[in-house]
Amino acid sequence: MSTKRTILKHLNNIEEYMCALLLAVFVILLFLQILLRQFFQYSIPWGDEVATYMFVWFAYLGAVVAAKMSAHNRVSFHFKWFPPIVKTISETIADLLWVAFNLYFVYLSHDFVFNKMNLFWKSQTTGIPMKYFYMILPIAFTLMTIRILWNNYERLVKGVETLDPETKEIKKMEKINVQNSAV
């Protein structure tokens, strides 16, 4: 595999790496908090607050990963009874409405974080400006929009359907069942 391809693969998975890192760190931090409280009657003053912010970032980046895998919850079971062109148009319109909502939210959150948020709002225990914690809002919704548009590009232009992991597993099981029934 070429260096360029390796770099692109890792860039494509950056949200997943960030989620894994955030999950690991905030779980370790909370576990450490529990151990310190139980055995030493001490707790890290900033531990719970930082773990909470890490969890929030983890949740928003997890939503981006779900958008990348087309694994967001949505009502789409009725699309399977539509003719293929109607299904494609309906899904595309639904995704474009989702993109419109995301872009509006990017605008609102960017305006809040960079224009309306008081510079003196700081985290209670760390003293870090709250702007840095709220910055996940425009970042996550921008990344989600990019992932949705990319999935639609691949589906409409390249003809590659992005299936969520559950659908992939179901199709794999159906294929195995067909092979077993043929034997």
PDB file of C-alpha atoms in Angstrom:
ATOM      1  CA  MET A   1       0.000   0.000   0.000  1.00  0.00           C
ATOM      2  CA  SER A   2       1.405   3.366  -0.977  1.00  0.00           C
ATOM      3  CA  THR A   3       2.202   6.081   1.520  1.00  0.00           C
ATOM      4  CA  LYS A   4      -0.451   8.377   0.047  1.00  0.00           C
ATOM      5  CA  ARG A   5      -3.092   5.680   0.347  1.00  0.00           C
ATOM      6  CA  THR A   6      -2.080   4.948   3.955  1.00  0.00           C
ATOM      7  CA  ILE A   7      -2.278   8.622   4.895  1.00  0.00           C
ATOM      8  CA  LEU A   8      -5.696   8.972   3.242  1.00  0.00           C
ATOM      9  CA  LYS A   9      -6.936   5.849   5.044  1.00  0.00           C
ATOM     10  CA  HIS A  10      -5.879   7.253   8.410  1.00  0.00           C
ATOM     11  CA  LEU A  11      -7.358  10.687   7.621  1.00  0.00           C
ATOM     12  CA  ASN A  12     -10.609   8.982   6.638  1.00  0.00           C
ATOM     13  CA  ASN A  13     -10.710   7.318  10.056  1.00  0.00           C
ATOM     14  CA  ILE A  14      -9.625  10.317  12.153  1.00  0.00           C
ATOM     15  CA  GLU A  15     -13.008  10.608  13.885  1.00  0.00           C
ATOM     16  CA  GLU A  16     -12.854   6.950  14.885  1.00  0.00           C
ATOM     17  CA  TYR A  17      -9.344   7.367  16.285  1.00  0.00           C
ATOM     18  CA  MET A  18     -10.446  10.450  18.229  1.00  0.00           C
ATOM     19  CA  CYS A  19     -13.480   8.583  19.595  1.00  0.00           C
ATOM     20  CA  ALA A  20     -11.312   5.670  20.700  1.00  0.00           C
ATOM     21  CA  LEU A  21      -8.815   7.989  22.369  1.00  0.00           C
ATOM     22  CA  LEU A  22     -11.508  10.038  24.131  1.00  0.00           C
ATOM     23  CA  LEU A  23     -13.312   6.904  25.306  1.00  0.00           C
ATOM     24  CA  ALA A  24     -10.134   5.343  26.650  1.00  0.00           C
ATOM     25  CA  VAL A  25      -8.987   8.484  28.438  1.00  0.00           C
ATOM     26  CA  PHE A  26     -12.287   9.400  30.046  1.00  0.00           C
ATOM     27  CA  VAL A  27     -12.929   5.819  31.190  1.00  0.00           C
ATOM     28  CA  ILE A  28      -9.420   5.614  32.677  1.00  0.00           C
ATOM     29  CA  LEU A  29      -9.886   9.018  34.305  1.00  0.00           C
ATOM     30  CA  LEU A  30     -13.215   7.999  35.864  1.00  0.00           C
ATOM     31  CA  PHE A  31     -11.789   4.652  36.982  1.00  0.00           C
ATOM     32  CA  LEU A  32      -8.852   6.461  38.573  1.00  0.00           C
ATOM     33  CA  GLN A  33     -11.305   8.805  40.307  1.00  0.00           C
ATOM     34  CA  ILE A  34     -13.167   5.822  41.760  1.00  0.00           C
ATOM     35  CA  LEU A  35      -9.962   4.168  42.980  1.00  0.00           C
ATOM     36  CA  LEU A  36      -8.689   7.380  44.552  1.00  0.00           C
ATOM     37  CA  ARG A  37     -11.999   8.024  46.317  1.00  0.00           C
ATOM     38  CA  GLN A  38     -12.399   4.469  47.610  1.00  0.00           C
ATOM     39  CA  PHE A  39      -8.867   3.820  48.787  1.00  0.00           C
ATOM     40  CA  PHE A  40      -7.349   7.239  49.493  1.00  0.00           C
ATOM     41  CA  GLN A  41     -10.387   9.472  50.210  1.00  0.00           C
ATOM     42  CA  TYR A  42      -9.089  11.828  47.554  1.00  0.00           C
ATOM     43  CA  SER A  43     -10.290  12.812  44.121  1.00  0.00           C
ATOM     44  CA  ILE A  44      -8.746  14.750  41.288  1.00  0.00           C
ATOM     45  CA  PRO A  45     -10.504  18.132  41.489  1.00  0.00           C
ATOM     46  CA  TRP A  46     -10.863  18.521  37.728  1.00  0.00           C
ATOM     47  CA  GLY A  47     -11.372  14.839  36.896  1.00  0.00           C
ATOM     48  CA  ASP A  48     -15.155  14.622  36.705  1.00  0.00           C
ATOM     49  CA  GLU A  49     -15.510  17.856  34.777  1.00  0.00           C
ATOM     50  CA  VAL A  50     -12.872  16.974  32.187  1.00  0.00           C
ATOM     51  CA  ALA A  51     -14.337  13.460  31.827  1.00  0.00           C
ATOM     52  CA  THR A  52     -17.760  15.024  31.194  1.00  0.00           C
ATOM     53  CA  TYR A  53     -16.386  17.297  28.466  1.00  0.00           C
ATOM     54  CA  MET A  54     -14.523  14.374  26.926  1.00  0.00           C
ATOM     55  CA  PHE A  55     -17.747  12.357  26.922  1.00  0.00           C
ATOM     56  CA  VAL A  56     -19.583  15.183  25.138  1.00  0.00           C
ATOM     57  CA  TRP A  57     -16.864  15.373  22.480  1.00  0.00           C
ATOM     58  CA  PHE A  58     -16.972  11.567  22.201  1.00  0.00           C
ATOM     59  CA  ALA A  59     -20.754  11.629  21.651  1.00  0.00           C
ATOM     60  CA  TYR A  60     -20.606  14.277  18.921  1.00  0.00           C
ATOM     61  CA  LEU A  61     -17.697  12.619  17.135  1.00  0.00           C
ATOM     62  CA  GLY A  62     -19.560   9.321  17.454  1.00  0.00           C
ATOM     63  CA  ALA A  63     -22.448  10.938  15.575  1.00  0.00           C
ATOM     64  CA  VAL A  64     -19.984  11.852  12.830  1.00  0.00           C
ATOM     65  CA  VAL A  65     -18.768   8.244  12.679  1.00  0.00           C
ATOM     66  CA  ALA A  66     -22.388   7.059  12.463  1.00  0.00           C
ATOM     67  CA  ALA A  67     -23.002   9.478   9.575  1.00  0.00           C
ATOM     68  CA  LYS A  68     -19.862   8.168   7.859  1.00  0.00           C
ATOM     69  CA  MET A  69     -21.152   4.582   8.117  1.00  0.00           C
ATOM     70  CA  SER A  70     -24.749   5.566   7.237  1.00  0.00           C
ATOM     71  CA  ALA A  71     -25.706   4.104  10.604  1.00  0.00           C
ATOM     72  CA  HIS A  72     -27.845   6.943  11.956  1.00  0.00           C
ATOM     73  CA  ASN A  73     -31.325   6.016  13.075  1.00  0.00           C
ATOM     74  CA  ARG A  74     -33.801   7.012  10.433  1.00  0.00           C
ATOM     75  CA  VAL A  75     -37.154   5.842   9.223  1.00  0.00           C
ATOM     76  CA  SER A  76     -36.276   4.222   5.921  1.00  0.00           C
ATOM     77  CA  PHE A  77     -37.941   0.820   5.966  1.00  0.00           C
ATOM     78  CA  HIS A  78     -40.697   2.099   3.672  1.00  0.00           C
ATOM     79  CA  PHE A  79     -38.144   2.985   0.984  1.00  0.00           C
ATOM     80  CA  LYS A  80     -37.596  -0.680   0.154  1.00  0.00           C
ATOM     81  CA  TRP A  81     -41.100  -0.860  -1.401  1.00  0.00           C
ATOM     82  CA  PHE A  82     -40.463   2.131  -3.663  1.00  0.00           C
ATOM     83  CA  PRO A  83     -39.192   1.733  -7.214  1.00  0.00           C
ATOM     84  CA  PRO A  84     -35.387   2.211  -7.262  1.00  0.00           C
ATOM     85  CA  ILE A  85     -35.480   5.727  -8.746  1.00  0.00           C
ATOM     86  CA  VAL A  86     -38.117   6.914  -6.237  1.00  0.00           C
ATOM     87  CA  LYS A  87     -36.107   5.347  -3.410  1.00  0.00           C
ATOM     88  CA  THR A  88     -32.943   7.123  -4.576  1.00  0.00           C
ATOM     89  CA  ILE A  89     -34.700  10.484  -4.943  1.00  0.00           C
ATOM     90  CA  SER A  90     -36.438  10.150  -1.559  1.00  0.00           C
ATOM     91  CA  GLU A  91     -33.221   9.241   0.252  1.00  0.00           C
ATOM     92  CA  THR A  92     -31.354  12.070  -1.458  1.00  0.00           C
ATOM     93  CA  ILE A  93     -34.021  14.625  -0.512  1.00  0.00           C
ATOM     94  CA  ALA A  94     -33.986  13.352   3.082  1.00  0.00           C
ATOM     95  CA  ASP A  95     -30.190  13.643   3.200  1.00  0.00           C
ATOM     96  CA  LEU A  96     -30.271  17.142   1.691  1.00  0.00           C
ATOM     97  CA  LEU A  97     -32.764  18.217   4.371  1.00  0.00           C
ATOM     98  CA  TRP A  98     -30.407  16.768   6.962  1.00  0.00           C
ATOM     99  CA  VAL A  99     -27.505  18.685   5.402  1.00  0.00           C
ATOM    100  CA  ALA A 100     -29.579  21.898   5.460  1.00  0.00           C
ATOM    101  CA  PHE A 101     -30.295  21.400   9.164  1.00  0.00           C
ATOM    102  CA  ASN A 102     -26.608  20.689   9.839  1.00  0.00           C
ATOM    103  CA  LEU A 103     -25.466  23.794   7.970  1.00  0.00           C
ATOM    104  CA  TYR A 104     -27.967  25.938   9.846  1.00  0.00           C
ATOM    105  CA  PHE A 105     -26.730  24.457  13.120  1.00  0.00           C
ATOM    106  CA  VAL A 106     -23.110  25.067  12.060  1.00  0.00           C
ATOM    107  CA  TYR A 107     -24.030  28.705  11.473  1.00  0.00           C
ATOM    108  CA  LEU A 108     -25.790  29.027  14.859  1.00  0.00           C
ATOM    109  CA  SER A 109     -23.100  27.219  16.827  1.00  0.00           C
ATOM    110  CA  HIS A 110     -20.273  29.080  15.097  1.00  0.00           C
ATOM    111  CA  ASP A 111     -22.005  32.363  15.850  1.00  0.00           C
ATOM    112  CA  PHE A 112     -22.472  31.328  19.482  1.00  0.00           C
ATOM    113  CA  VAL A 113     -18.935  30.052  20.031  1.00  0.00           C
ATOM    114  CA  PHE A 114     -17.054  32.800  18.217  1.00  0.00           C
ATOM    115  CA  ASN A 115     -19.319  35.839  18.539  1.00  0.00           C
ATOM    116  CA  LYS A 116     -21.744  35.537  21.445  1.00  0.00           C
ATOM    117  CA  MET A 117     -19.844  33.508  23.994  1.00  0.00           C
ATOM    118  CA  ASN A 118     -18.284  35.640  26.667  1.00  0.00           C
ATOM    119  CA  LEU A 119     -14.500  35.284  26.709  1.00  0.00           C
ATOM    120  CA  PHE A 120     -14.615  35.224  30.492  1.00  0.00           C
ATOM    121  CA  TRP A 121     -16.757  32.075  30.670  1.00  0.00           C
ATOM    122  CA  LYS A 122     -14.332  29.544  32.010  1.00  0.00           C
ATOM    123  CA  SER A 123     -14.491  25.971  33.173  1.00  0.00           C
ATOM    124  CA  GLN A 124     -15.141  25.737  36.932  1.00  0.00           C
ATOM    125  CA  THR A 125     -12.121  23.668  37.900  1.00  0.00           C
ATOM    126  CA  THR A 126      -9.636  23.942  35.039  1.00  0.00           C
ATOM    127  CA  GLY A 127     -10.088  27.606  34.152  1.00  0.00           C
ATOM    128  CA  ILE A 128     -10.072  26.745  30.434  1.00  0.00           C
ATOM    129  CA  PRO A 129     -12.321  29.024  28.361  1.00  0.00           C
ATOM    130  CA  MET A 130     -15.631  27.271  27.645  1.00  0.00           C
ATOM    131  CA  LYS A 131     -15.229  28.190  23.987  1.00  0.00           C
ATOM    132  CA  TYR A 132     -12.866  25.242  23.560  1.00  0.00           C
ATOM    133  CA  PHE A 133     -15.391  22.778  24.949  1.00  0.00           C
ATOM    134  CA  TYR A 134     -18.266  24.151  22.852  1.00  0.00           C
ATOM    135  CA  MET A 135     -16.156  24.170  19.699  1.00  0.00           C
ATOM    136  CA  ILE A 136     -17.205  20.570  19.109  1.00  0.00           C
ATOM    137  CA  LEU A 137     -20.615  21.806  17.916  1.00  0.00           C
ATOM    138  CA  PRO A 138     -19.547  23.519  14.678  1.00  0.00           C
ATOM    139  CA  ILE A 139     -16.784  20.943  14.147  1.00  0.00           C
ATOM    140  CA  ALA A 140     -19.044  17.899  14.483  1.00  0.00           C
ATOM    141  CA  PHE A 141     -21.897  19.259  12.386  1.00  0.00           C
ATOM    142  CA  THR A 142     -19.472  20.357   9.655  1.00  0.00           C
ATOM    143  CA  LEU A 143     -17.841  16.926   9.596  1.00  0.00           C
ATOM    144  CA  MET A 144     -21.250  15.248   9.616  1.00  0.00           C
ATOM    145  CA  THR A 145     -22.310  17.349   6.630  1.00  0.00           C
ATOM    146  CA  ILE A 146     -19.143  16.391   4.761  1.00  0.00           C
ATOM    147  CA  ARG A 147     -19.724  12.691   5.493  1.00  0.00           C
ATOM    148  CA  ILE A 148     -23.370  12.834   4.361  1.00  0.00           C
ATOM    149  CA  LEU A 149     -22.455  14.631   1.145  1.00  0.00           C
ATOM    150  CA  TRP A 150     -19.608  12.173   0.508  1.00  0.00           C
ATOM    151  CA  ASN A 151     -21.919   9.175   1.006  1.00  0.00           C
ATOM    152  CA  ASN A 152     -24.392  10.707  -1.445  1.00  0.00           C
ATOM    153  CA  TYR A 153     -21.608  11.375  -3.943  1.00  0.00           C
ATOM    154  CA  GLU A 154     -20.486   7.758  -3.743  1.00  0.00           C
ATOM    155  CA  ARG A 155     -24.072   6.488  -4.030  1.00  0.00           C
ATOM    156  CA  LEU A 156     -25.220   8.770  -6.850  1.00  0.00           C
ATOM    157  CA  VAL A 157     -22.032   9.216  -8.899  1.00  0.00           C
ATOM    158  CA  LYS A 158     -19.906   6.153  -8.218  1.00  0.00           C
ATOM    159  CA  GLY A 159     -22.771   3.734  -7.576  1.00  0.00           C
ATOM    160  CA  VAL A 160     -21.265   2.556  -4.285  1.00  0.00           C
ATOM    161  CA  GLU A 161     -23.856   2.034  -1.559  1.00  0.00           C
ATOM    162  CA  THR A 162     -22.585   2.772   1.958  1.00  0.00           C
ATOM    163  CA  LEU A 163     -24.203   0.212   4.218  1.00  0.00           C
ATOM    164  CA  ASP A 164     -24.305   0.448   7.974  1.00  0.00           C
ATOM    165  CA  PRO A 165     -22.568  -2.405   9.842  1.00  0.00           C
ATOM    166  CA  GLU A 166     -25.864  -4.015  10.847  1.00  0.00           C
ATOM    167  CA  THR A 167     -27.122  -4.184   7.244  1.00  0.00           C
ATOM    168  CA  LYS A 168     -23.770  -5.596   6.108  1.00  0.00           C
ATOM    169  CA  GLU A 169     -24.025  -8.328   8.735  1.00  0.00           C
ATOM    170  CA  ILE A 170     -27.618  -9.159   7.739  1.00  0.00           C
ATOM    171  CA  LYS A 171     -26.648  -9.422   4.057  1.00  0.00           C
ATOM    172  CA  LYS A 172     -23.710 -11.646   4.983  1.00  0.00           C
ATOM    173  CA  MET A 173     -25.991 -13.917   7.035  1.00  0.00           C
ATOM    174  CA  GLU A 174     -28.548 -14.061   4.189  1.00  0.00           C
ATOM    175  CA  LYS A 175     -25.777 -15.059   1.785  1.00  0.00           C
ATOM    176  CA  ILE A 176     -24.648 -17.843   4.150  1.00  0.00           C
ATOM    177  CA  ASN A 177     -28.250 -19.064   4.508  1.00  0.00           C
ATOM    178  CA  VAL A 178     -28.665 -19.169   0.724  1.00  0.00           C
ATOM    179  CA  GLN A 179     -25.417 -21.137   0.383  1.00  0.00           C
ATOM    180  CA  ASN A 180     -26.443 -23.558   3.147  1.00  0.00           C
ATOM    181  CA  SER A 181     -29.900 -24.122   1.657  1.00  0.00           C
ATOM    182  CA  ALA A 182     -28.361 -24.822  -1.742  1.00  0.00           C
ATOM    183  CA  VAL A 183     -26.290 -27.642  -0.266  1.00  0.00           C
TER     184      VAL A 183
END
